[in-house]
């Protein structure tokens, strides 16, 4: 097998082998479930006023920046909360508690699970990526991946200098929610700019290189026990479909060609598309602790 993972010449379309081998559902399962998850989170916010009128209970009140579950459990964006702290103001205890709850939740499931399973902007960037494939646009040069960490530092520095949570004015996640829930379309130019940036200028530019929210969730997910693993790497036939569809393709090669099959790089969004499109069923979700026990047992048996 080529050590450089050169693409094997093929005549079939993208992921056709997976559809033929596994069927349409299994070749699109995680993509479908992600869309259900993203739409369901939005629907819970959108329908909560009607549910409250009918049943007297708020399901989710607020938005992704700060909300309450069943009117009792606080939930808040850790980055938004950090910005408030950096202004020098002590936020309400509920905001801090909500940020801790969300941080612990994504530390367990994998920080960037938020990016692929909850964030509504992911649907915009995925659409741009899909159009790139359909239009057969050439690969463009990529931005430095650590740029998002510099932007994260800038987002946290601006409140210190200005005393304001500046990033929240232009954060595309609440912008999209405000537009969809309240008809506030003044910030939609930001989403349009992200879409055009990803489509014509730099592939996967926003989620993969710029988004400070994704950078923070990536740091939170470093210790997550749930990971994607190339458990059947020996069966890889270099079709490259996983590389085409992966939003963070740099995480794949170490798992396919290295000694450690588990993708431990926190850049992985755990979207599951590499599992979907692989006819050889190379990838699976695994528990890191189980993987470590298996590896240790294999070493002891040698």
PDB file of C-alpha atoms in Angstrom:
ATOM      1  CA  UNK A   1       0.000   0.000   0.000  1.00  0.00           C
ATOM      2  CA  UNK A   2       1.346   3.460  -0.910  1.00  0.00           C
ATOM      3  CA  UNK A   3       2.921   5.278   2.014  1.00  0.00           C
ATOM      4  CA  UNK A   4       1.811   8.641   0.627  1.00  0.00           C
ATOM      5  CA  UNK A   5      -1.848   7.709   0.319  1.00  0.00           C
ATOM      6  CA  UNK A   6      -1.995   8.601  -3.368  1.00  0.00           C
ATOM      7  CA  UNK A   7      -5.457   8.447  -4.817  1.00  0.00           C
ATOM      8  CA  UNK A   8      -6.259   5.255  -6.626  1.00  0.00           C
ATOM      9  CA  UNK A   9      -7.656   5.876 -10.134  1.00  0.00           C
ATOM     10  CA  UNK A  10     -11.382   5.255 -10.171  1.00  0.00           C
ATOM     11  CA  UNK A  11     -14.212   5.650 -12.620  1.00  0.00           C
ATOM     12  CA  UNK A  12     -17.065   5.679 -10.137  1.00  0.00           C
ATOM     13  CA  UNK A  13     -18.535   8.751  -8.438  1.00  0.00           C
ATOM     14  CA  UNK A  14     -17.935   9.802  -4.877  1.00  0.00           C
ATOM     15  CA  UNK A  15     -18.958   7.140  -2.297  1.00  0.00           C
ATOM     16  CA  UNK A  16     -20.691   5.013  -4.953  1.00  0.00           C
ATOM     17  CA  UNK A  17     -18.772   1.979  -3.727  1.00  0.00           C
ATOM     18  CA  UNK A  18     -20.128   2.479  -0.199  1.00  0.00           C
ATOM     19  CA  UNK A  19     -23.690   2.856  -1.471  1.00  0.00           C
ATOM     20  CA  UNK A  20     -23.350  -0.263  -3.626  1.00  0.00           C
ATOM     21  CA  UNK A  21     -21.739  -2.337  -0.876  1.00  0.00           C
ATOM     22  CA  UNK A  22     -23.654  -1.098   2.166  1.00  0.00           C
ATOM     23  CA  UNK A  23     -26.867   0.399   0.817  1.00  0.00           C
ATOM     24  CA  UNK A  24     -27.923   4.057   0.794  1.00  0.00           C
ATOM     25  CA  UNK A  25     -28.878   4.194   4.489  1.00  0.00           C
ATOM     26  CA  UNK A  26     -25.629   2.798   5.886  1.00  0.00           C
ATOM     27  CA  UNK A  27     -23.631   5.013   3.512  1.00  0.00           C
ATOM     28  CA  UNK A  28     -25.437   8.128   4.784  1.00  0.00           C
ATOM     29  CA  UNK A  29     -26.460   7.141   8.314  1.00  0.00           C
ATOM     30  CA  UNK A  30     -24.317   9.526  10.317  1.00  0.00           C
ATOM     31  CA  UNK A  31     -24.946  12.399   7.913  1.00  0.00           C
ATOM     32  CA  UNK A  32     -28.697  11.862   8.325  1.00  0.00           C
ATOM     33  CA  UNK A  33     -28.472  11.541  12.120  1.00  0.00           C
ATOM     34  CA  UNK A  34     -26.396  14.719  12.332  1.00  0.00           C
ATOM     35  CA  UNK A  35     -29.009  16.668  10.390  1.00  0.00           C
ATOM     36  CA  UNK A  36     -31.726  15.282  12.656  1.00  0.00           C
ATOM     37  CA  UNK A  37     -29.676  16.357  15.687  1.00  0.00           C
ATOM     38  CA  UNK A  38     -29.033  19.878  14.353  1.00  0.00           C
ATOM     39  CA  UNK A  39     -32.657  20.426  13.318  1.00  0.00           C
ATOM     40  CA  UNK A  40     -33.960  18.929  16.576  1.00  0.00           C
ATOM     41  CA  UNK A  41     -31.887  21.304  18.720  1.00  0.00           C
ATOM     42  CA  UNK A  42     -33.189  24.247  16.711  1.00  0.00           C
ATOM     43  CA  UNK A  43     -36.769  22.898  16.866  1.00  0.00           C
ATOM     44  CA  UNK A  44     -36.601  22.638  20.655  1.00  0.00           C
ATOM     45  CA  UNK A  45     -35.842  26.363  20.862  1.00  0.00           C
ATOM     46  CA  UNK A  46     -38.400  27.283  18.184  1.00  0.00           C
ATOM     47  CA  UNK A  47     -41.271  25.183  19.541  1.00  0.00           C
ATOM     48  CA  UNK A  48     -40.689  25.761  23.250  1.00  0.00           C
ATOM     49  CA  UNK A  49     -43.022  28.816  23.445  1.00  0.00           C
ATOM     50  CA  UNK A  50     -45.870  26.756  21.979  1.00  0.00           C
ATOM     51  CA  UNK A  51     -45.100  23.811  24.274  1.00  0.00           C
ATOM     52  CA  UNK A  52     -45.036  26.180  27.250  1.00  0.00           C
ATOM     53  CA  UNK A  53     -48.439  27.595  26.260  1.00  0.00           C
ATOM     54  CA  UNK A  54     -49.900  24.117  25.894  1.00  0.00           C
ATOM     55  CA  UNK A  55     -48.138  22.235  28.717  1.00  0.00           C
ATOM     56  CA  UNK A  56     -46.896  25.031  30.961  1.00  0.00           C
ATOM     57  CA  UNK A  57     -43.268  23.862  30.722  1.00  0.00           C
ATOM     58  CA  UNK A  58     -40.439  25.448  28.770  1.00  0.00           C
ATOM     59  CA  UNK A  59     -38.388  22.784  27.019  1.00  0.00           C
ATOM     60  CA  UNK A  60     -35.488  25.062  26.060  1.00  0.00           C
ATOM     61  CA  UNK A  61     -35.657  28.765  26.763  1.00  0.00           C
ATOM     62  CA  UNK A  62     -33.051  31.060  25.203  1.00  0.00           C
ATOM     63  CA  UNK A  63     -30.512  30.178  22.532  1.00  0.00           C
ATOM     64  CA  UNK A  64     -27.169  28.397  22.146  1.00  0.00           C
ATOM     65  CA  UNK A  65     -25.364  31.230  23.942  1.00  0.00           C
ATOM     66  CA  UNK A  66     -27.419  30.860  27.123  1.00  0.00           C
ATOM     67  CA  UNK A  67     -30.542  28.831  27.854  1.00  0.00           C
ATOM     68  CA  UNK A  68     -32.482  26.886  30.458  1.00  0.00           C
ATOM     69  CA  UNK A  69     -33.570  23.271  30.127  1.00  0.00           C
ATOM     70  CA  UNK A  70     -37.078  22.713  31.554  1.00  0.00           C
ATOM     71  CA  UNK A  71     -36.738  26.127  33.175  1.00  0.00           C
ATOM     72  CA  UNK A  72     -34.352  24.676  35.762  1.00  0.00           C
ATOM     73  CA  UNK A  73     -31.021  23.473  34.306  1.00  0.00           C
ATOM     74  CA  UNK A  74     -28.812  26.332  33.077  1.00  0.00           C
ATOM     75  CA  UNK A  75     -26.857  25.813  29.865  1.00  0.00           C
ATOM     76  CA  UNK A  76     -24.447  28.343  28.417  1.00  0.00           C
ATOM     77  CA  UNK A  77     -21.719  28.643  25.835  1.00  0.00           C
ATOM     78  CA  UNK A  78     -18.323  28.377  27.579  1.00  0.00           C
ATOM     79  CA  UNK A  79     -16.781  30.891  25.162  1.00  0.00           C
ATOM     80  CA  UNK A  80     -19.524  33.450  25.756  1.00  0.00           C
ATOM     81  CA  UNK A  81     -19.123  32.995  29.506  1.00  0.00           C
ATOM     82  CA  UNK A  82     -15.353  33.392  29.298  1.00  0.00           C
ATOM     83  CA  UNK A  83     -15.834  36.627  27.380  1.00  0.00           C
ATOM     84  CA  UNK A  84     -18.082  38.009  30.112  1.00  0.00           C
ATOM     85  CA  UNK A  85     -15.455  37.088  32.714  1.00  0.00           C
ATOM     86  CA  UNK A  86     -12.739  38.773  30.635  1.00  0.00           C
ATOM     87  CA  UNK A  87     -14.698  42.060  30.666  1.00  0.00           C
ATOM     88  CA  UNK A  88     -14.049  42.185  34.416  1.00  0.00           C
ATOM     89  CA  UNK A  89     -17.676  41.585  35.330  1.00  0.00           C
ATOM     90  CA  UNK A  90     -18.735  38.588  37.367  1.00  0.00           C
ATOM     91  CA  UNK A  91     -21.638  36.916  35.560  1.00  0.00           C
ATOM     92  CA  UNK A  92     -24.596  35.356  37.324  1.00  0.00           C
ATOM     93  CA  UNK A  93     -23.905  32.041  38.983  1.00  0.00           C
ATOM     94  CA  UNK A  94     -26.354  30.340  36.595  1.00  0.00           C
ATOM     95  CA  UNK A  95     -24.270  31.416  33.585  1.00  0.00           C
ATOM     96  CA  UNK A  96     -21.074  30.014  35.133  1.00  0.00           C
ATOM     97  CA  UNK A  97     -22.822  26.793  36.155  1.00  0.00           C
ATOM     98  CA  UNK A  98     -24.288  26.448  32.654  1.00  0.00           C
ATOM     99  CA  UNK A  99     -20.856  26.845  31.095  1.00  0.00           C
ATOM    100  CA  UNK A 100     -19.415  24.189  33.421  1.00  0.00           C
ATOM    101  CA  UNK A 101     -22.225  21.762  32.524  1.00  0.00           C
ATOM    102  CA  UNK A 102     -21.694  22.252  28.780  1.00  0.00           C
ATOM    103  CA  UNK A 103     -17.901  22.033  29.130  1.00  0.00           C
ATOM    104  CA  UNK A 104     -18.137  18.735  31.032  1.00  0.00           C
ATOM    105  CA  UNK A 105     -20.692  17.374  28.551  1.00  0.00           C
ATOM    106  CA  UNK A 106     -18.433  17.981  25.551  1.00  0.00           C
ATOM    107  CA  UNK A 107     -15.306  16.913  27.435  1.00  0.00           C
ATOM    108  CA  UNK A 108     -16.936  13.478  27.718  1.00  0.00           C
ATOM    109  CA  UNK A 109     -18.505  13.201  24.255  1.00  0.00           C
ATOM    110  CA  UNK A 110     -15.716  14.960  22.380  1.00  0.00           C
ATOM    111  CA  UNK A 111     -15.456  18.734  22.175  1.00  0.00           C
ATOM    112  CA  UNK A 112     -15.966  19.178  18.461  1.00  0.00           C
ATOM    113  CA  UNK A 113     -19.046  16.976  18.497  1.00  0.00           C
ATOM    114  CA  UNK A 114     -20.705  20.374  18.939  1.00  0.00           C
ATOM    115  CA  UNK A 115     -19.371  21.465  15.544  1.00  0.00           C
ATOM    116  CA  UNK A 116     -20.794  18.543  13.565  1.00  0.00           C
ATOM    117  CA  UNK A 117     -23.865  17.523  15.590  1.00  0.00           C
ATOM    118  CA  UNK A 118     -25.251  20.793  17.006  1.00  0.00           C
ATOM    119  CA  UNK A 119     -23.812  23.904  15.328  1.00  0.00           C
ATOM    120  CA  UNK A 120     -26.202  25.181  12.614  1.00  0.00           C
ATOM    121  CA  UNK A 121     -23.354  26.827  10.684  1.00  0.00           C
ATOM    122  CA  UNK A 122     -22.087  23.322   9.907  1.00  0.00           C
ATOM    123  CA  UNK A 123     -24.989  22.920   7.487  1.00  0.00           C
ATOM    124  CA  UNK A 124     -23.839  26.043   5.627  1.00  0.00           C
ATOM    125  CA  UNK A 125     -20.229  24.874   5.363  1.00  0.00           C
ATOM    126  CA  UNK A 126     -21.257  21.315   4.463  1.00  0.00           C
ATOM    127  CA  UNK A 127     -23.386  22.743   1.640  1.00  0.00           C
ATOM    128  CA  UNK A 128     -20.382  24.677   0.343  1.00  0.00           C
ATOM    129  CA  UNK A 129     -18.250  21.506   0.495  1.00  0.00           C
ATOM    130  CA  UNK A 130     -20.940  19.499  -1.351  1.00  0.00           C
ATOM    131  CA  UNK A 131     -21.183  22.159  -4.063  1.00  0.00           C
ATOM    132  CA  UNK A 132     -17.405  22.136  -4.458  1.00  0.00           C
ATOM    133  CA  UNK A 133     -17.584  18.420  -5.273  1.00  0.00           C
ATOM    134  CA  UNK A 134     -20.560  18.827  -7.597  1.00  0.00           C
ATOM    135  CA  UNK A 135     -18.927  21.734  -9.440  1.00  0.00           C
ATOM    136  CA  UNK A 136     -15.601  19.875  -9.517  1.00  0.00           C
ATOM    137  CA  UNK A 137     -13.786  22.948  -8.261  1.00  0.00           C
ATOM    138  CA  UNK A 138     -10.011  22.575  -7.904  1.00  0.00           C
ATOM    139  CA  UNK A 139      -8.430  22.165  -4.482  1.00  0.00           C
ATOM    140  CA  UNK A 140      -7.418  25.526  -3.063  1.00  0.00           C
ATOM    141  CA  UNK A 141      -4.579  26.311  -0.705  1.00  0.00           C
ATOM    142  CA  UNK A 142      -5.500  25.900   2.946  1.00  0.00           C
ATOM    143  CA  UNK A 143      -5.029  28.417   5.711  1.00  0.00           C
ATOM    144  CA  UNK A 144      -2.869  27.557   8.742  1.00  0.00           C
ATOM    145  CA  UNK A 145      -4.940  25.356  11.050  1.00  0.00           C
ATOM    146  CA  UNK A 146      -3.591  27.006  14.192  1.00  0.00           C
ATOM    147  CA  UNK A 147      -5.061  30.321  12.993  1.00  0.00           C
ATOM    148  CA  UNK A 148      -8.290  29.542  14.881  1.00  0.00           C
ATOM    149  CA  UNK A 149      -6.350  29.423  18.159  1.00  0.00           C
ATOM    150  CA  UNK A 150      -4.947  32.900  17.487  1.00  0.00           C
ATOM    151  CA  UNK A 151      -8.500  34.068  16.773  1.00  0.00           C
ATOM    152  CA  UNK A 152      -9.655  32.429  20.012  1.00  0.00           C
ATOM    153  CA  UNK A 153      -6.993  34.390  21.882  1.00  0.00           C
ATOM    154  CA  UNK A 154      -8.142  37.583  20.115  1.00  0.00           C
ATOM    155  CA  UNK A 155     -11.779  36.906  21.015  1.00  0.00           C
ATOM    156  CA  UNK A 156     -10.784  36.612  24.681  1.00  0.00           C
ATOM    157  CA  UNK A 157      -8.494  39.664  24.536  1.00  0.00           C
ATOM    158  CA  UNK A 158     -11.042  42.041  23.023  1.00  0.00           C
ATOM    159  CA  UNK A 159     -13.298  42.046  26.139  1.00  0.00           C
ATOM    160  CA  UNK A 160     -10.276  42.965  28.258  1.00  0.00           C
ATOM    161  CA  UNK A 161      -9.538  45.957  26.023  1.00  0.00           C
ATOM    162  CA  UNK A 162     -13.088  47.083  25.249  1.00  0.00           C
ATOM    163  CA  UNK A 163     -15.087  45.854  28.241  1.00  0.00           C
ATOM    164  CA  UNK A 164     -17.538  44.324  25.745  1.00  0.00           C
ATOM    165  CA  UNK A 165     -18.233  40.812  24.463  1.00  0.00           C
ATOM    166  CA  UNK A 166     -17.366  41.930  20.936  1.00  0.00           C
ATOM    167  CA  UNK A 167     -17.336  38.480  19.326  1.00  0.00           C
ATOM    168  CA  UNK A 168     -20.971  37.837  20.239  1.00  0.00           C
ATOM    169  CA  UNK A 169     -22.020  40.684  17.928  1.00  0.00           C
ATOM    170  CA  UNK A 170     -20.764  38.780  14.887  1.00  0.00           C
ATOM    171  CA  UNK A 171     -20.676  35.145  16.070  1.00  0.00           C
ATOM    172  CA  UNK A 172     -22.415  33.306  13.183  1.00  0.00           C
ATOM    173  CA  UNK A 173     -24.100  30.755  15.495  1.00  0.00           C
ATOM    174  CA  UNK A 174     -26.352  33.226  17.375  1.00  0.00           C
ATOM    175  CA  UNK A 175     -26.659  35.258  14.158  1.00  0.00           C
ATOM    176  CA  UNK A 176     -28.252  32.273  12.421  1.00  0.00           C
ATOM    177  CA  UNK A 177     -30.499  31.534  15.391  1.00  0.00           C
ATOM    178  CA  UNK A 178     -31.626  35.173  15.670  1.00  0.00           C
ATOM    179  CA  UNK A 179     -32.420  35.221  11.951  1.00  0.00           C
ATOM    180  CA  UNK A 180     -34.359  31.954  12.024  1.00  0.00           C
ATOM    181  CA  UNK A 181     -36.183  32.429  15.342  1.00  0.00           C
ATOM    182  CA  UNK A 182     -36.809  36.155  15.406  1.00  0.00           C
ATOM    183  CA  UNK A 183     -36.498  37.269  11.778  1.00  0.00           C
ATOM    184  CA  UNK A 184     -33.431  39.373  12.592  1.00  0.00           C
ATOM    185  CA  UNK A 185     -31.681  39.119   9.242  1.00  0.00           C
ATOM    186  CA  UNK A 186     -29.217  41.988   9.615  1.00  0.00           C
ATOM    187  CA  UNK A 187     -26.311  39.610  10.275  1.00  0.00           C
ATOM    188  CA  UNK A 188     -26.996  37.131   7.482  1.00  0.00           C
ATOM    189  CA  UNK A 189     -24.183  38.691   5.448  1.00  0.00           C
ATOM    190  CA  UNK A 190     -21.802  36.909   7.838  1.00  0.00           C
ATOM    191  CA  UNK A 191     -23.238  33.507   6.884  1.00  0.00           C
ATOM    192  CA  UNK A 192     -23.140  34.455   3.201  1.00  0.00           C
ATOM    193  CA  UNK A 193     -19.496  35.446   3.565  1.00  0.00           C
ATOM    194  CA  UNK A 194     -18.656  32.117   5.251  1.00  0.00           C
ATOM    195  CA  UNK A 195     -20.435  30.196   2.490  1.00  0.00           C
ATOM    196  CA  UNK A 196     -18.639  32.059  -0.306  1.00  0.00           C
ATOM    197  CA  UNK A 197     -15.301  31.793   1.518  1.00  0.00           C
ATOM    198  CA  UNK A 198     -15.639  28.008   1.808  1.00  0.00           C
ATOM    199  CA  UNK A 199     -16.941  27.595  -1.738  1.00  0.00           C
ATOM    200  CA  UNK A 200     -14.567  29.747  -3.774  1.00  0.00           C
ATOM    201  CA  UNK A 201     -11.569  30.852  -1.712  1.00  0.00           C
ATOM    202  CA  UNK A 202     -10.402  28.187   0.750  1.00  0.00           C
ATOM    203  CA  UNK A 203     -11.898  24.750   1.297  1.00  0.00           C
ATOM    204  CA  UNK A 204     -13.346  24.225   4.801  1.00  0.00           C
ATOM    205  CA  UNK A 205     -11.957  27.633   5.728  1.00  0.00           C
ATOM    206  CA  UNK A 206     -14.371  28.563   8.498  1.00  0.00           C
ATOM    207  CA  UNK A 207     -14.832  25.379  10.531  1.00  0.00           C
ATOM    208  CA  UNK A 208     -11.372  23.973   9.841  1.00  0.00           C
ATOM    209  CA  UNK A 209      -9.217  27.077  10.175  1.00  0.00           C
ATOM    210  CA  UNK A 210     -10.979  30.120  11.615  1.00  0.00           C
ATOM    211  CA  UNK A 211     -13.826  29.403  14.048  1.00  0.00           C
ATOM    212  CA  UNK A 212     -12.780  30.287  17.626  1.00  0.00           C
ATOM    213  CA  UNK A 213     -15.741  28.387  19.084  1.00  0.00           C
ATOM    214  CA  UNK A 214     -14.521  25.212  17.382  1.00  0.00           C
ATOM    215  CA  UNK A 215     -11.018  25.907  18.718  1.00  0.00           C
ATOM    216  CA  UNK A 216     -12.265  26.059  22.312  1.00  0.00           C
ATOM    217  CA  UNK A 217     -14.408  22.930  21.955  1.00  0.00           C
ATOM    218  CA  UNK A 218     -11.412  21.153  20.438  1.00  0.00           C
ATOM    219  CA  UNK A 219      -9.402  21.929  23.561  1.00  0.00           C
ATOM    220  CA  UNK A 220     -12.268  20.696  25.759  1.00  0.00           C
ATOM    221  CA  UNK A 221     -12.449  17.408  23.863  1.00  0.00           C
ATOM    222  CA  UNK A 222      -8.806  16.387  24.215  1.00  0.00           C
ATOM    223  CA  UNK A 223      -9.585  13.957  27.026  1.00  0.00           C
ATOM    224  CA  UNK A 224     -12.807  12.548  25.592  1.00  0.00           C
ATOM    225  CA  UNK A 225     -13.055   8.737  25.805  1.00  0.00           C
ATOM    226  CA  UNK A 226     -15.145   8.493  22.602  1.00  0.00           C
ATOM    227  CA  UNK A 227     -13.096   8.470  19.400  1.00  0.00           C
ATOM    228  CA  UNK A 228     -13.203   7.325  15.782  1.00  0.00           C
ATOM    229  CA  UNK A 229     -10.753   4.487  15.154  1.00  0.00           C
ATOM    230  CA  UNK A 230      -9.401   2.902  11.965  1.00  0.00           C
ATOM    231  CA  UNK A 231      -9.958  -0.579  13.352  1.00  0.00           C
ATOM    232  CA  UNK A 232      -9.648  -2.212   9.926  1.00  0.00           C
ATOM    233  CA  UNK A 233      -6.881  -0.060   8.475  1.00  0.00           C
ATOM    234  CA  UNK A 234      -5.376  -3.110   6.738  1.00  0.00           C
ATOM    235  CA  UNK A 235      -8.494  -3.248   4.527  1.00  0.00           C
ATOM    236  CA  UNK A 236      -8.086   0.330   3.240  1.00  0.00           C
ATOM    237  CA  UNK A 237      -7.977   0.334  -0.577  1.00  0.00           C
ATOM    238  CA  UNK A 238      -6.898   4.001  -0.937  1.00  0.00           C
ATOM    239  CA  UNK A 239     -10.146   5.095  -2.581  1.00  0.00           C
ATOM    240  CA  UNK A 240      -9.686   8.422  -0.732  1.00  0.00           C
ATOM    241  CA  UNK A 241     -13.425   8.981  -0.220  1.00  0.00           C
ATOM    242  CA  UNK A 242     -12.840   9.532   3.503  1.00  0.00           C
ATOM    243  CA  UNK A 243     -10.259  12.215   2.717  1.00  0.00           C
ATOM    244  CA  UNK A 244     -12.645  13.922   0.300  1.00  0.00           C
ATOM    245  CA  UNK A 245     -15.481  14.167   2.816  1.00  0.00           C
ATOM    246  CA  UNK A 246     -13.576  14.690   6.080  1.00  0.00           C
ATOM    247  CA  UNK A 247     -13.665  18.306   7.336  1.00  0.00           C
ATOM    248  CA  UNK A 248     -10.333  17.723   9.131  1.00  0.00           C
ATOM    249  CA  UNK A 249      -8.582  15.335   6.745  1.00  0.00           C
ATOM    250  CA  UNK A 250      -5.190  15.743   8.424  1.00  0.00           C
ATOM    251  CA  UNK A 251      -6.413  13.508  11.292  1.00  0.00           C
ATOM    252  CA  UNK A 252      -6.917  10.463   9.050  1.00  0.00           C
ATOM    253  CA  UNK A 253      -3.422   9.566   7.832  1.00  0.00           C
ATOM    254  CA  UNK A 254      -1.910   8.881  11.306  1.00  0.00           C
ATOM    255  CA  UNK A 255      -4.769   6.474  12.049  1.00  0.00           C
ATOM    256  CA  UNK A 256      -4.523   4.706   8.686  1.00  0.00           C
ATOM    257  CA  UNK A 257      -0.731   4.550   8.451  1.00  0.00           C
ATOM    258  CA  UNK A 258       0.533   4.937  12.000  1.00  0.00           C
ATOM    259  CA  UNK A 259       0.848   2.513  14.884  1.00  0.00           C
ATOM    260  CA  UNK A 260      -2.179   3.960  16.709  1.00  0.00           C
ATOM    261  CA  UNK A 261      -5.459   3.368  14.815  1.00  0.00           C
ATOM    262  CA  UNK A 262      -7.487   5.642  17.078  1.00  0.00           C
ATOM    263  CA  UNK A 263      -7.901   9.273  16.002  1.00  0.00           C
ATOM    264  CA  UNK A 264      -6.822  11.091  19.138  1.00  0.00           C
ATOM    265  CA  UNK A 265      -6.338  14.471  17.425  1.00  0.00           C
ATOM    266  CA  UNK A 266      -8.866  16.849  18.989  1.00  0.00           C
ATOM    267  CA  UNK A 267      -9.453  18.483  15.580  1.00  0.00           C
ATOM    268  CA  UNK A 268     -11.670  15.497  14.676  1.00  0.00           C
ATOM    269  CA  UNK A 269     -15.331  16.560  14.726  1.00  0.00           C
ATOM    270  CA  UNK A 270     -16.540  12.949  15.068  1.00  0.00           C
ATOM    271  CA  UNK A 271     -19.049  13.565  12.312  1.00  0.00           C
ATOM    272  CA  UNK A 272     -18.927   9.895  11.281  1.00  0.00           C
ATOM    273  CA  UNK A 273     -18.759  10.584   7.553  1.00  0.00           C
ATOM    274  CA  UNK A 274     -15.539   8.569   7.200  1.00  0.00           C
ATOM    275  CA  UNK A 275     -17.545   5.633   8.559  1.00  0.00           C
ATOM    276  CA  UNK A 276     -20.406   6.317   6.148  1.00  0.00           C
ATOM    277  CA  UNK A 277     -18.450   6.548   2.905  1.00  0.00           C
ATOM    278  CA  UNK A 278     -16.024   3.662   3.470  1.00  0.00           C
ATOM    279  CA  UNK A 279     -17.157   0.520   1.642  1.00  0.00           C
ATOM    280  CA  UNK A 280     -14.387  -1.430   3.412  1.00  0.00           C
ATOM    281  CA  UNK A 281     -15.725  -0.448   6.854  1.00  0.00           C
ATOM    282  CA  UNK A 282     -12.303   0.724   8.009  1.00  0.00           C
ATOM    283  CA  UNK A 283     -13.581   3.160  10.665  1.00  0.00           C
ATOM    284  CA  UNK A 284     -15.706   2.711  13.792  1.00  0.00           C
ATOM    285  CA  UNK A 285     -16.522   4.687  16.922  1.00  0.00           C
ATOM    286  CA  UNK A 286     -14.659   3.230  19.903  1.00  0.00           C
ATOM    287  CA  UNK A 287     -14.103   3.872  23.573  1.00  0.00           C
ATOM    288  CA  UNK A 288     -10.513   4.996  24.173  1.00  0.00           C
ATOM    289  CA  UNK A 289     -10.214   2.982  27.395  1.00  0.00           C
ATOM    290  CA  UNK A 290     -11.257  -0.221  25.629  1.00  0.00           C
ATOM    291  CA  UNK A 291      -8.773   0.497  22.846  1.00  0.00           C
ATOM    292  CA  UNK A 292      -5.969   0.998  25.372  1.00  0.00           C
ATOM    293  CA  UNK A 293      -6.827  -2.288  27.115  1.00  0.00           C
ATOM    294  CA  UNK A 294      -6.808  -4.147  23.795  1.00  0.00           C
ATOM    295  CA  UNK A 295      -3.436  -2.631  22.852  1.00  0.00           C
ATOM    296  CA  UNK A 296      -1.956  -3.481  26.256  1.00  0.00           C
ATOM    297  CA  UNK A 297      -3.224  -7.062  26.030  1.00  0.00           C
ATOM    298  CA  UNK A 298      -1.706  -7.420  22.554  1.00  0.00           C
ATOM    299  CA  UNK A 299       1.661  -6.173  23.856  1.00  0.00           C
ATOM    300  CA  UNK A 300       1.568  -8.617  26.766  1.00  0.00           C
ATOM    301  CA  UNK A 301       0.850 -11.542  24.422  1.00  0.00           C
ATOM    302  CA  UNK A 302       3.866 -10.788  22.243  1.00  0.00           C
TER     303      UNK A 302
END
